[in-house]
Amino acid sequence: GALGQLAVFALVLALNLSFIVVTVNTALGLVPVMVAECLAFRRGYRGSGWVAGGLAFSSMTALVYLLRVSIHPWFDHIDLAHVMMMGSLLAIYRGVRVSREAPAEVGG
């Protein structure tokens, strides 16, 4: 599973130093988690919506980086992507807190 993915990622990255490799590896790892969180949200786990939204927003950072979206010469695509990651982590953190404070009642 995870060790195999890590081995393939390391090999491919060693042969091809490209951000696309990182993007594909991240998508392979996070898309299933996003789907699981969306399904949990639909079953009533409120925090899972925040986590799924945070992960979805985080995926936008790859587009910002790859398309080199910049809002100022001194605040380039790398800076913008990192600020977006902070927002993503805040949403994920909120989702975890909501889940811990008020877990959904399953089966009841």
Short mmCIF file of C-alpha atoms in Angstrom, two decimals:
data_model
loop_
_atom_site.label_atom_id
_atom_site.label_comp_id
_atom_site.label_asym_id
_atom_site.label_seq_id
_atom_site.Cartn_x
_atom_site.Cartn_y
_atom_site.Cartn_z
CA GLY A 1 0.00 0.00 0.00
CA ALA A 2 1.60 3.15 1.32
CA LEU A 3 5.18 1.85 1.23
CA GLY A 4 4.74 0.75 -2.39
CA GLN A 5 3.39 4.19 -3.30
CA LEU A 6 6.33 5.82 -1.51
CA ALA A 7 8.83 3.60 -3.35
CA VAL A 8 7.29 4.33 -6.76
CA PHE A 9 7.08 8.06 -5.95
CA ALA A 10 10.73 8.20 -4.88
CA LEU A 11 11.88 6.32 -7.98
CA VAL A 12 9.84 8.41 -10.42
CA LEU A 13 10.85 11.65 -8.71
CA ALA A 14 14.51 10.64 -8.82
CA LEU A 15 14.21 10.03 -12.57
CA ASN A 16 12.09 13.10 -13.32
CA LEU A 17 12.36 16.14 -11.06
CA SER A 18 8.97 17.62 -11.86
CA PHE A 19 6.21 19.12 -9.74
CA ILE A 20 3.72 17.11 -11.81
CA VAL A 21 5.06 13.95 -10.13
CA VAL A 22 4.34 15.49 -6.72
CA THR A 23 0.86 16.57 -7.85
CA VAL A 24 -0.07 13.13 -9.17
CA ASN A 25 1.26 11.41 -6.05
CA THR A 26 -0.68 13.77 -3.80
CA ALA A 27 -3.86 13.27 -5.82
CA LEU A 28 -3.51 9.48 -5.59
CA GLY A 29 -3.21 9.76 -1.83
CA LEU A 30 -5.76 12.46 -1.06
CA VAL A 31 -8.62 11.84 -3.50
CA PRO A 32 -9.70 8.65 -1.70
CA VAL A 33 -9.56 10.52 1.63
CA MET A 34 -11.65 13.36 0.19
CA VAL A 35 -14.24 10.87 -1.07
CA ALA A 36 -14.35 9.12 2.32
CA GLU A 37 -14.78 12.46 4.12
CA CYS A 38 -17.58 13.48 1.73
CA LEU A 39 -19.37 10.20 2.38
CA ALA A 40 -18.94 10.63 6.14
CA PHE A 41 -20.36 14.16 5.88
CA ARG A 42 -23.40 12.79 4.04
CA ARG A 43 -23.87 10.30 6.90
CA GLY A 44 -24.00 13.16 9.39
CA TYR A 45 -20.42 13.69 10.49
CA ARG A 46 -20.34 17.50 10.42
CA GLY A 47 -16.58 17.81 10.79
CA SER A 48 -15.97 15.69 7.72
CA GLY A 49 -17.41 18.44 5.54
CA TRP A 50 -14.74 20.83 6.81
CA VAL A 51 -12.01 18.25 6.25
CA ALA A 52 -13.20 17.46 2.72
CA GLY A 53 -13.49 21.16 1.92
CA GLY A 54 -10.01 21.83 3.29
CA LEU A 55 -8.54 19.04 1.19
CA ALA A 56 -10.39 20.27 -1.91
CA PHE A 57 -9.12 23.81 -1.32
CA SER A 58 -5.63 22.43 -0.81
CA SER A 59 -5.76 20.84 -4.25
CA MET A 60 -6.19 24.33 -5.69
CA THR A 61 -2.67 25.16 -4.51
CA ALA A 62 -1.27 22.82 -7.16
CA LEU A 63 -3.09 24.78 -9.86
CA VAL A 64 -1.81 28.07 -8.47
CA TYR A 65 1.73 26.69 -8.48
CA LEU A 66 1.56 25.00 -11.89
CA LEU A 67 -0.13 27.98 -13.59
CA ARG A 68 2.22 30.39 -11.80
CA VAL A 69 -0.65 32.55 -10.55
CA SER A 70 0.80 35.64 -8.92
CA ILE A 71 -0.86 38.65 -7.33
CA HIS A 72 2.29 40.78 -7.07
CA PRO A 73 5.94 40.51 -8.13
CA TRP A 74 6.92 40.18 -4.46
CA PHE A 75 4.09 37.75 -3.72
CA ASP A 76 4.45 35.10 -6.39
CA HIS A 77 2.78 31.75 -7.03
CA ILE A 78 4.81 30.01 -4.33
CA ASP A 79 3.79 32.54 -1.68
CA LEU A 80 0.14 32.40 -2.73
CA ALA A 81 0.12 28.60 -2.69
CA HIS A 82 1.58 28.58 0.82
CA VAL A 83 -1.01 31.04 2.13
CA MET A 84 -3.73 28.90 0.56
CA MET A 85 -2.25 25.86 2.32
CA MET A 86 -2.64 27.72 5.62
CA GLY A 87 -6.33 28.23 4.88
CA SER A 88 -6.68 24.59 3.96
CA LEU A 89 -5.05 23.47 7.20
CA LEU A 90 -7.32 25.79 9.17
CA ALA A 91 -10.41 24.17 7.59
CA ILE A 92 -9.06 20.66 8.24
CA TYR A 93 -8.27 21.60 11.85
CA ARG A 94 -11.78 23.00 12.29
CA GLY A 95 -13.23 19.77 10.92
CA VAL A 96 -11.26 17.68 13.36
CA ARG A 97 -12.33 19.92 16.26
CA VAL A 98 -15.98 19.78 15.25
CA SER A 99 -15.76 15.99 14.99
CA ARG A 100 -14.22 15.72 18.45
CA GLU A 101 -16.67 18.11 20.11
CA ALA A 102 -19.90 16.68 18.72
CA PRO A 103 -19.55 13.29 17.06
CA ALA A 104 -22.51 12.16 14.98
CA GLU A 105 -24.82 9.56 16.36
CA VAL A 106 -24.33 6.55 14.15
CA GLY A 107 -27.12 4.04 13.87
CA GLY A 108 -29.45 5.95 16.11
#
